[in-house]
Coordinates of C-alpha atoms (C1' of nucleotides) in Angstrom, one line a residue:
Chain A
M1 CA -78.1 63.0 -61.2
A2 CA -76.5 63.2 -57.7
E3 CA -73.0 61.8 -57.3
R4 CA -71.9 59.7 -54.4
A5 CA -68.6 60.6 -52.8
S6 CA -65.7 59.9 -55.1
R7 CA -62.9 57.6 -53.8
T8 CA -59.7 57.7 -55.8
V9 CA -59.6 58.1 -59.6
S10 CA -62.1 57.3 -62.2
A11 CA -64.5 56.1 -59.5
A12 CA -67.6 56.0 -61.6
S13 CA -66.1 53.5 -64.0
I14 CA -65.5 51.1 -61.1
R15 CA -68.7 51.7 -59.1
N16 CA -71.1 52.0 -61.9
P17 CA -70.2 50.1 -65.1
V18 CA -72.9 51.0 -67.7
G19 CA -72.0 48.4 -70.2
R20 CA -73.5 47.5 -73.6
D21 CA -77.0 47.0 -72.3
G22 CA -77.1 50.2 -70.3
I23 CA -76.0 52.2 -73.4
L24 CA -78.7 50.5 -75.5
D25 CA -81.4 51.2 -72.8
V26 CA -80.5 54.9 -72.6
A27 CA -80.2 55.3 -76.4
A28 CA -83.6 53.6 -77.0
R29 CA -85.2 56.0 -74.6
L30 CA -83.6 59.0 -76.2
F31 CA -84.5 57.8 -79.7
R32 CA -88.1 57.2 -78.7
E33 CA -88.3 60.7 -77.1
Q34 CA -86.4 62.8 -79.7
G35 CA -86.1 60.9 -82.9
Y36 CA -82.9 59.9 -84.7
G37 CA -81.4 63.1 -85.8
P38 CA -81.2 65.1 -82.6
V39 CA -79.7 62.2 -80.6
S40 CA -75.9 62.4 -80.8
L41 CA -73.5 59.9 -79.2
R42 CA -72.5 62.7 -76.9
K43 CA -76.1 62.9 -75.7
V44 CA -76.3 59.2 -75.2
A45 CA -73.1 59.1 -73.3
E46 CA -74.1 62.0 -71.1
A47 CA -77.5 60.4 -70.3
A48 CA -75.7 57.1 -69.5
G49 CA -73.2 58.9 -67.2
I50 CA -70.1 58.2 -69.4
K51 CA -68.1 60.0 -72.0
A52 CA -68.7 59.8 -75.7
G53 CA -65.4 58.0 -76.6
S54 CA -66.2 55.2 -74.2
I55 CA -69.1 54.1 -76.3
Y56 CA -66.7 52.8 -78.9
Y57 CA -65.5 50.1 -76.5
H58 CA -68.9 48.5 -76.8
F59 CA -69.9 49.4 -80.4
G60 CA -68.0 49.9 -83.6
S61 CA -70.3 52.7 -84.9
K62 CA -73.4 54.7 -84.2
D63 CA -75.2 52.6 -86.8
E64 CA -74.4 49.4 -84.9
I65 CA -76.2 50.8 -81.9
V66 CA -79.2 51.8 -84.0
V67 CA -79.5 48.4 -85.7
A68 CA -79.4 46.7 -82.3
I69 CA -82.2 48.9 -81.0
L70 CA -84.3 48.4 -84.2
D71 CA -83.9 44.6 -84.0
A72 CA -84.8 44.5 -80.3
G73 CA -87.9 46.6 -81.0
I74 CA -89.3 44.2 -83.6
R75 CA -88.4 41.2 -81.5
A76 CA -90.4 42.6 -78.5
V77 CA -93.6 43.4 -80.5
H78 CA -93.4 40.2 -82.5
E79 CA -93.1 38.0 -79.3
K80 CA -96.1 39.8 -77.7
M81 CA -98.3 39.5 -80.8
R82 CA -97.4 35.8 -81.3
Q83 CA -98.1 34.9 -77.7
A84 CA -101.4 36.7 -77.8
V85 CA -102.5 34.7 -80.9
L86 CA -101.2 31.4 -79.5
G87 CA -103.4 32.0 -76.5
H88 CA -106.4 31.2 -78.6
P89 CA -107.3 27.7 -80.0
D90 CA -107.4 27.4 -83.7
G91 CA -111.1 27.3 -83.9
A92 CA -111.6 30.4 -81.7
A93 CA -113.7 33.3 -82.9
A94 CA -111.8 35.4 -85.4
A95 CA -112.9 38.6 -83.7
A96 CA -111.4 37.5 -80.4
I97 CA -108.1 36.5 -82.0
L98 CA -107.8 39.8 -83.9
R99 CA -108.7 41.8 -80.9
A100 CA -105.9 40.1 -79.0
A101 CA -103.4 40.7 -81.7
I102 CA -104.3 44.4 -82.0
R103 CA -104.1 44.8 -78.2
A104 CA -100.7 43.1 -78.0
H105 CA -99.2 45.3 -80.7
L106 CA -100.5 48.5 -79.1
R107 CA -99.3 47.4 -75.6
A108 CA -95.8 46.6 -76.9
L109 CA -95.7 50.0 -78.6
L110 CA -97.3 52.3 -76.0
D111 CA -96.8 50.5 -72.7
V112 CA -94.0 48.0 -72.6
S113 CA -90.9 48.7 -74.7
D114 CA -88.8 51.8 -75.4
Y115 CA -87.2 49.6 -78.1
S116 CA -90.5 49.0 -80.0
S117 CA -91.5 52.6 -79.9
A118 CA -88.0 53.8 -80.8
N119 CA -88.2 51.4 -83.8
V120 CA -91.5 52.9 -85.1
R121 CA -90.4 56.5 -84.4
I122 CA -87.0 56.4 -86.1
F123 CA -87.2 53.7 -88.8
G124 CA -88.1 56.3 -91.4
Q125 CA -85.2 58.6 -90.3
V126 CA -82.2 56.3 -90.3
P127 CA -79.7 55.7 -93.1
Q128 CA -80.8 53.2 -95.8
S129 CA -78.1 50.7 -94.6
V130 CA -79.6 50.6 -91.2
R131 CA -83.1 50.1 -92.5
D132 CA -81.8 47.2 -94.7
A133 CA -80.2 45.6 -91.7
N134 CA -83.5 45.6 -89.8
L135 CA -85.6 44.5 -92.7
P136 CA -85.4 40.7 -92.2
K137 CA -86.9 41.0 -88.7
R138 CA -89.5 43.3 -90.0
R139 CA -90.4 40.9 -92.8
A140 CA -90.8 38.1 -90.3
Y141 CA -93.2 40.1 -88.2
E142 CA -95.2 41.1 -91.2
A143 CA -95.3 37.4 -92.2
E144 CA -96.8 36.6 -88.8
W145 CA -99.6 38.9 -89.5
D146 CA -100.1 37.7 -93.0
N147 CA -100.3 34.1 -91.9
L148 CA -102.9 35.0 -89.3
L149 CA -105.0 37.1 -91.7
T150 CA -104.8 34.5 -94.5
R151 CA -105.9 31.8 -92.1
L152 CA -108.9 33.8 -90.9
Q153 CA -109.9 34.6 -94.5
K154 CA -109.7 31.0 -95.5
D155 CA -112.0 30.2 -92.6
G156 CA -114.5 32.6 -94.0
A157 CA -114.2 35.1 -91.2
L158 CA -112.7 37.9 -93.3
R159 CA -114.3 39.3 -96.4
R160 CA -113.0 37.5 -99.4
N161 CA -112.4 40.6 -101.4
V162 CA -109.9 42.2 -99.0
D163 CA -106.3 42.0 -100.1
I164 CA -104.2 40.5 -97.2
R165 CA -101.1 42.5 -97.8
R166 CA -102.9 45.8 -98.0
L167 CA -105.0 45.0 -94.9
R168 CA -101.8 44.2 -93.0
L169 CA -100.2 47.4 -94.1
M170 CA -103.3 49.3 -93.1
L171 CA -103.5 47.7 -89.7
I172 CA -99.9 48.1 -88.7
G173 CA -99.8 51.6 -90.1
A174 CA -102.8 52.7 -88.2
L175 CA -101.6 51.1 -84.9
N176 CA -98.1 52.5 -85.2
A177 CA -99.5 56.0 -85.9
T178 CA -101.0 56.1 -82.4
L179 CA -97.4 56.6 -81.1
E180 CA -97.6 60.2 -82.3
W181 CA -100.5 61.3 -80.2
F182 CA -101.3 58.7 -77.6
D183 CA -101.5 60.2 -74.1
P184 CA -102.1 57.8 -71.2
E185 CA -103.8 60.6 -69.3
R186 CA -106.5 60.8 -71.9
G187 CA -107.4 57.1 -71.9
S188 CA -105.9 53.7 -71.3
V189 CA -104.1 51.5 -73.9
E190 CA -106.9 49.0 -73.3
A191 CA -109.6 51.4 -74.2
L192 CA -107.7 52.5 -77.3
A193 CA -107.1 48.9 -78.4
S194 CA -110.8 48.1 -77.9
A195 CA -112.0 51.1 -79.9
Y196 CA -109.5 50.4 -82.8
A197 CA -110.6 46.8 -82.9
D198 CA -114.3 47.9 -83.0
V199 CA -113.7 50.0 -86.1
F200 CA -111.4 47.6 -87.9
L201 CA -113.7 44.6 -87.3
N202 CA -117.1 46.2 -87.8
G203 CA -116.6 49.6 -89.4
M204 CA -117.7 53.0 -88.3
L205 CA -121.1 53.1 -90.0
E206 CA -124.2 52.3 -88.1
Q207 CA -125.5 49.0 -89.5
R208 CA -129.0 49.4 -90.8
E209 CA -129.8 46.3 -92.8
V210 CA -127.8 43.5 -94.4
Chain B
M1 CA -81.8 70.8 -116.5
A2 CA -80.1 71.8 -119.6
E3 CA -78.3 75.2 -119.8
R4 CA -78.7 77.7 -122.5
A5 CA -75.6 79.5 -123.9
S6 CA -74.0 81.8 -121.3
R7 CA -73.6 85.5 -122.1
T8 CA -71.3 87.5 -119.8
V9 CA -70.8 87.0 -116.1
S10 CA -72.9 85.3 -113.5
A11 CA -75.2 84.3 -116.4
A12 CA -77.3 81.9 -114.4
S13 CA -78.4 84.5 -112.0
I14 CA -79.8 86.6 -114.8
R15 CA -81.2 83.9 -117.1
N16 CA -82.6 81.6 -114.5
P17 CA -83.7 83.3 -111.3
V18 CA -84.8 80.6 -109.0
G19 CA -86.6 82.8 -106.5
R20 CA -88.4 82.0 -103.3
D21 CA -90.9 79.6 -104.9
G22 CA -88.3 77.7 -106.8
I23 CA -86.4 77.1 -103.6
L24 CA -89.5 75.9 -101.8
D25 CA -90.5 73.6 -104.6
V26 CA -87.1 72.0 -104.6
A27 CA -86.9 71.8 -100.8
A28 CA -90.3 70.2 -100.6
R29 CA -89.4 67.5 -103.0
L30 CA -86.1 66.7 -101.2
F31 CA -87.8 66.6 -97.8
R32 CA -90.5 64.3 -99.2
E33 CA -87.8 62.0 -100.7
Q34 CA -85.2 62.0 -97.9
G35 CA -86.7 63.3 -94.7
Y36 CA -85.6 66.3 -92.7
G37 CA -82.2 65.4 -91.3
P38 CA -80.3 64.5 -94.5
V39 CA -81.5 67.6 -96.4
S40 CA -79.0 70.4 -95.8
L41 CA -79.3 73.8 -97.3
R42 CA -76.3 72.9 -99.5
K43 CA -78.3 70.1 -101.0
V44 CA -81.3 72.3 -101.6
A45 CA -79.1 75.0 -103.2
E46 CA -77.4 72.5 -105.4
A47 CA -80.7 71.0 -106.6
A48 CA -82.0 74.5 -107.3
G49 CA -78.9 75.4 -109.2
I50 CA -77.7 78.1 -106.8
K51 CA -75.2 78.4 -104.0
A52 CA -76.0 77.8 -100.3
G53 CA -75.4 81.4 -99.2
S54 CA -77.9 82.7 -101.8
I55 CA -80.8 81.1 -99.9
Y56 CA -80.5 83.6 -97.2
Y57 CA -81.5 86.4 -99.6
H58 CA -85.0 84.8 -99.6
F59 CA -85.2 83.2 -96.2
G60 CA -83.9 84.2 -92.7
S61 CA -83.2 80.6 -91.6
K62 CA -83.7 77.0 -92.5
D63 CA -86.6 76.8 -90.1
E64 CA -88.4 79.5 -92.0
I65 CA -88.2 77.4 -95.2
V66 CA -89.5 74.3 -93.3
V67 CA -92.4 76.2 -91.8
A68 CA -93.5 77.6 -95.2
I69 CA -93.4 74.0 -96.6
L70 CA -95.4 72.5 -93.7
D71 CA -98.0 75.2 -93.9
A72 CA -98.4 74.8 -97.7
G73 CA -98.7 71.1 -97.2
I74 CA -101.7 71.3 -94.8
R75 CA -103.3 74.0 -97.0
A76 CA -103.2 71.7 -100.0
V77 CA -104.7 68.7 -98.4
H78 CA -107.3 70.8 -96.5
E79 CA -108.5 72.4 -99.6
K80 CA -108.8 69.1 -101.5
M81 CA -110.7 67.5 -98.6
R82 CA -113.1 70.4 -98.1
Q83 CA -113.9 70.6 -101.8
A84 CA -114.6 66.9 -101.9
V85 CA -117.1 67.2 -99.1
L86 CA -118.7 70.3 -100.5
G87 CA -119.3 68.4 -103.7
H88 CA -122.1 66.5 -101.8
P89 CA -125.4 67.9 -100.7
D90 CA -126.0 67.9 -97.0
G91 CA -128.4 65.0 -97.2
A92 CA -126.2 62.8 -99.3
A93 CA -125.3 59.3 -98.1
A94 CA -122.8 59.4 -95.3
A95 CA -120.8 56.6 -97.0
A96 CA -120.4 58.6 -100.2
I97 CA -119.2 61.7 -98.4
L98 CA -116.7 59.7 -96.3
R99 CA -115.4 57.9 -99.3
A100 CA -114.9 61.3 -101.1
A101 CA -113.0 62.7 -98.1
I102 CA -110.8 59.7 -97.7
R103 CA -110.1 59.7 -101.5
A104 CA -109.2 63.5 -101.4
H105 CA -106.8 63.1 -98.5
L106 CA -105.0 60.2 -100.2
R107 CA -104.8 61.9 -103.5
A108 CA -103.3 65.1 -102.0
L109 CA -100.8 62.9 -100.2
L110 CA -99.8 60.4 -102.8
D111 CA -100.6 62.0 -106.1
V112 CA -100.7 65.8 -106.1
S113 CA -98.5 67.6 -103.6
D114 CA -94.8 67.4 -102.6
Y115 CA -95.8 69.8 -99.9
S116 CA -98.4 67.6 -98.3
S117 CA -96.3 64.5 -98.5
A118 CA -93.3 66.4 -97.1
N119 CA -95.4 67.6 -94.2
V120 CA -96.4 64.1 -93.3
R121 CA -92.9 62.8 -93.7
I122 CA -91.0 65.4 -91.7
F123 CA -93.4 66.8 -89.2
G124 CA -92.2 64.3 -86.5
Q125 CA -88.6 65.1 -87.3
V126 CA -88.4 68.9 -87.2
P127 CA -87.6 71.1 -84.1
Q128 CA -90.4 71.8 -81.7
S129 CA -90.5 75.4 -82.6
V130 CA -91.2 74.5 -86.2
R131 CA -94.0 72.1 -85.2
D132 CA -95.5 74.8 -83.0
A133 CA -95.6 77.2 -85.9
N134 CA -97.4 74.7 -88.1
L135 CA -99.9 73.7 -85.4
P136 CA -102.7 76.3 -86.1
K137 CA -103.1 75.1 -89.7
R138 CA -103.1 71.4 -88.5
R139 CA -105.7 72.2 -85.9
A140 CA -107.9 73.8 -88.6
Y141 CA -107.7 70.7 -90.8
E142 CA -108.4 68.4 -87.9
A143 CA -111.5 70.6 -87.0
E144 CA -112.7 70.2 -90.6
W145 CA -112.7 66.4 -90.1
D146 CA -114.3 66.6 -86.6
N147 CA -117.1 68.8 -88.0
L148 CA -117.8 66.3 -90.7
L149 CA -117.7 63.3 -88.4
T150 CA -119.8 65.0 -85.8
R151 CA -122.5 65.9 -88.3
L152 CA -122.7 62.4 -89.7
Q153 CA -122.9 61.0 -86.2
K154 CA -125.8 63.3 -85.3
D155 CA -127.5 62.2 -88.5
G156 CA -127.3 58.6 -87.2
A157 CA -125.0 57.4 -89.9
L158 CA -122.0 56.8 -87.5
R159 CA -122.2 54.5 -84.6
R160 CA -123.1 56.5 -81.4
N161 CA -120.4 54.9 -79.3
V162 CA -117.4 56.0 -81.4
D163 CA -115.4 58.9 -80.0
I164 CA -115.0 61.5 -82.8
R165 CA -111.6 62.7 -81.8
R166 CA -110.2 59.2 -81.6
L167 CA -111.9 58.2 -84.9
R168 CA -110.3 61.3 -86.6
L169 CA -106.9 60.4 -85.2
M170 CA -107.3 56.9 -86.4
L171 CA -108.4 57.9 -89.9
I172 CA -105.8 60.5 -90.6
G173 CA -103.1 58.3 -89.0
A174 CA -104.0 55.4 -91.1
L175 CA -104.2 57.4 -94.3
N176 CA -100.9 59.2 -93.6
A177 CA -99.1 55.9 -92.9
T178 CA -99.7 54.9 -96.6
L179 CA -96.9 57.3 -97.5
E180 CA -94.3 55.0 -96.2
W181 CA -95.1 52.1 -98.5
F182 CA -97.4 53.2 -101.3
D183 CA -96.1 52.3 -104.7
P184 CA -98.1 53.4 -107.8
E185 CA -96.8 50.4 -109.7
R186 CA -98.5 48.0 -107.3
G187 CA -101.9 49.7 -107.5
S188 CA -103.6 53.0 -108.1
V189 CA -104.4 55.6 -105.5
E190 CA -108.1 55.2 -106.4
A191 CA -108.0 51.5 -105.7
L192 CA -106.2 52.1 -102.4
A193 CA -108.7 54.8 -101.4
S194 CA -111.6 52.5 -102.2
A195 CA -110.2 49.6 -100.2
Y196 CA -109.4 51.8 -97.2
A197 CA -113.0 53.2 -97.3
D198 CA -114.4 49.7 -97.4
V199 CA -112.7 48.7 -94.2
F200 CA -113.3 51.9 -92.4
L201 CA -116.9 52.0 -93.3
N202 CA -117.9 48.4 -93.0
G203 CA -115.0 46.6 -91.2
M204 CA -112.9 43.6 -92.3
L205 CA -115.2 40.9 -90.9
E206 CA -117.6 39.0 -93.1
Q207 CA -121.1 40.0 -92.0
R208 CA -123.1 37.0 -91.0
E209 CA -126.2 38.2 -89.3
V210 CA -127.3 41.6 -87.8
Chain C
dG1 C1' -80.3 88.0 -106.8
dT2 C1' -76.3 85.3 -106.7
dC3 C1' -71.5 84.8 -105.7
dT4 C1' -67.1 83.7 -102.6
dA5 C1' -65.2 83.1 -98.3
dT6 C1' -65.4 82.1 -93.7
dA7 C1' -66.9 82.0 -88.8
dA8 C1' -68.7 79.1 -85.0
dA9 C1' -70.5 75.0 -83.5
dG10 C1' -71.5 70.1 -83.4
dC11 C1' -70.8 65.6 -85.3
dG12 C1' -68.7 60.5 -85.6
dA13 C1' -64.7 58.4 -84.9
dT14 C1' -59.8 57.3 -83.2
dA15 C1' -55.4 57.0 -80.2
dG16 C1' -53.4 56.3 -76.1
dA17 C1' -53.3 56.9 -70.9
dC18 C1' -55.0 54.8 -66.8
Chain D
dG1 C1' -64.2 49.8 -69.2
dT2 C1' -63.7 54.5 -69.1
dC3 C1' -61.1 58.9 -69.7
dT4 C1' -58.9 62.9 -72.3
dA5 C1' -57.7 64.9 -76.4
dT6 C1' -58.1 65.6 -81.0
dC7 C1' -58.7 64.9 -86.1
dG8 C1' -61.5 65.7 -90.2
dC9 C1' -65.8 66.8 -91.7
dT10 C1' -70.4 69.0 -92.2
dT11 C1' -73.7 72.1 -90.8
dT12 C1' -76.2 76.9 -90.4
dA13 C1' -75.4 81.4 -90.9
dT14 C1' -73.0 85.9 -92.0
dA15 C1' -70.2 89.6 -94.6
dG16 C1' -69.1 91.8 -98.5
dA17 C1' -68.0 91.7 -103.7
dC18 C1' -70.4 91.9 -108.1

DNA sequence: GTCTATAAAGCGATAGAC
DNA sequence: GTCTATCGCTTTATAGAC
């Protein structure tokens, strides 16, 4: 953007230190917007207002930046989802708990965090080594869902014949896919979450008889 | 694969013309396996048994190859889905029609076509101009789903309060997401399609009373 | 229809000045 | 903590031989 008057030499580096977090913020935004391939370190540096070589003071490699962003993305959505579930007592209605979890995941993805959306957008595009580095955090988030779903099934709220792993993959897959088309001008995240919960909980068919 | 005995000079080019379709087949498989970014024309050429420069006899650019693959991918899944729906009379049970459409989409994606799976895998990774070129075929397939869902809703089979466009985005998004984790060794496409249809049609909650 | 050779551009990464 | 300059590599694409 616009530059303030320069003083002596290398003024920007004194006035406006970008730092590790600034680089990550900018990179997460670019990855969310453009995907992994088109985002070079030169683009990240330019968007952050520094030169490409300067990035290597903070990070050892491009992969190191990507892993940091992927991990932060899972952490953000995991925390939101866990808090949403913890907000309900253990005996609360299964439908209400599931609605809250679905809503929390969608809000993290579509509203809150460039890191979470960057994670979903680029995970399938990064080198295998980067995916592997992010896997433990992914597994932990998946386990959080599996624990919730297993508990609800044991309580008799979920159909006994649904496979928990497959249901979790279906849920998270469907929620993450909204990133590709969601447009806040066509409807709120809240309305989207409510509609998704309706179908997942009760199905799309008109209920005639039981 | 294996080479037959060579005759004179440039034997491969005479014995084993790869041609436009051979290049597309190989490229579709590589895109499905590796995504868009890592697949260079050199890799495609090597897998096809020719040299990179030779590709430009058949195609004007890399983008032209990618567009051809994306279009063929939509065509394949669209045909399978339409045939599955046409296999049912107009008055057939809505549940049976929807199950057939879901099954057809998943089979095209996971069983049949490298082109369909490559489409889903790389669409979000290719340049905007390539996406734009593929959009008309995408829109036509989406319209096929919208027509089906609208018809079923008018017949009273689908809940009146579900938004058709959102339901279609939810369905196709959830089905496409299976590409990221489906493993035929953990369960058949048929079983997967059946389980997805169960949840989409009737929901995951145990039905107590109506 | 495929080959060889190469041009032009962009990439991740490194070294050393300030 | 950032800059400049550059190395080595890969990419898409082109030109001309066979």
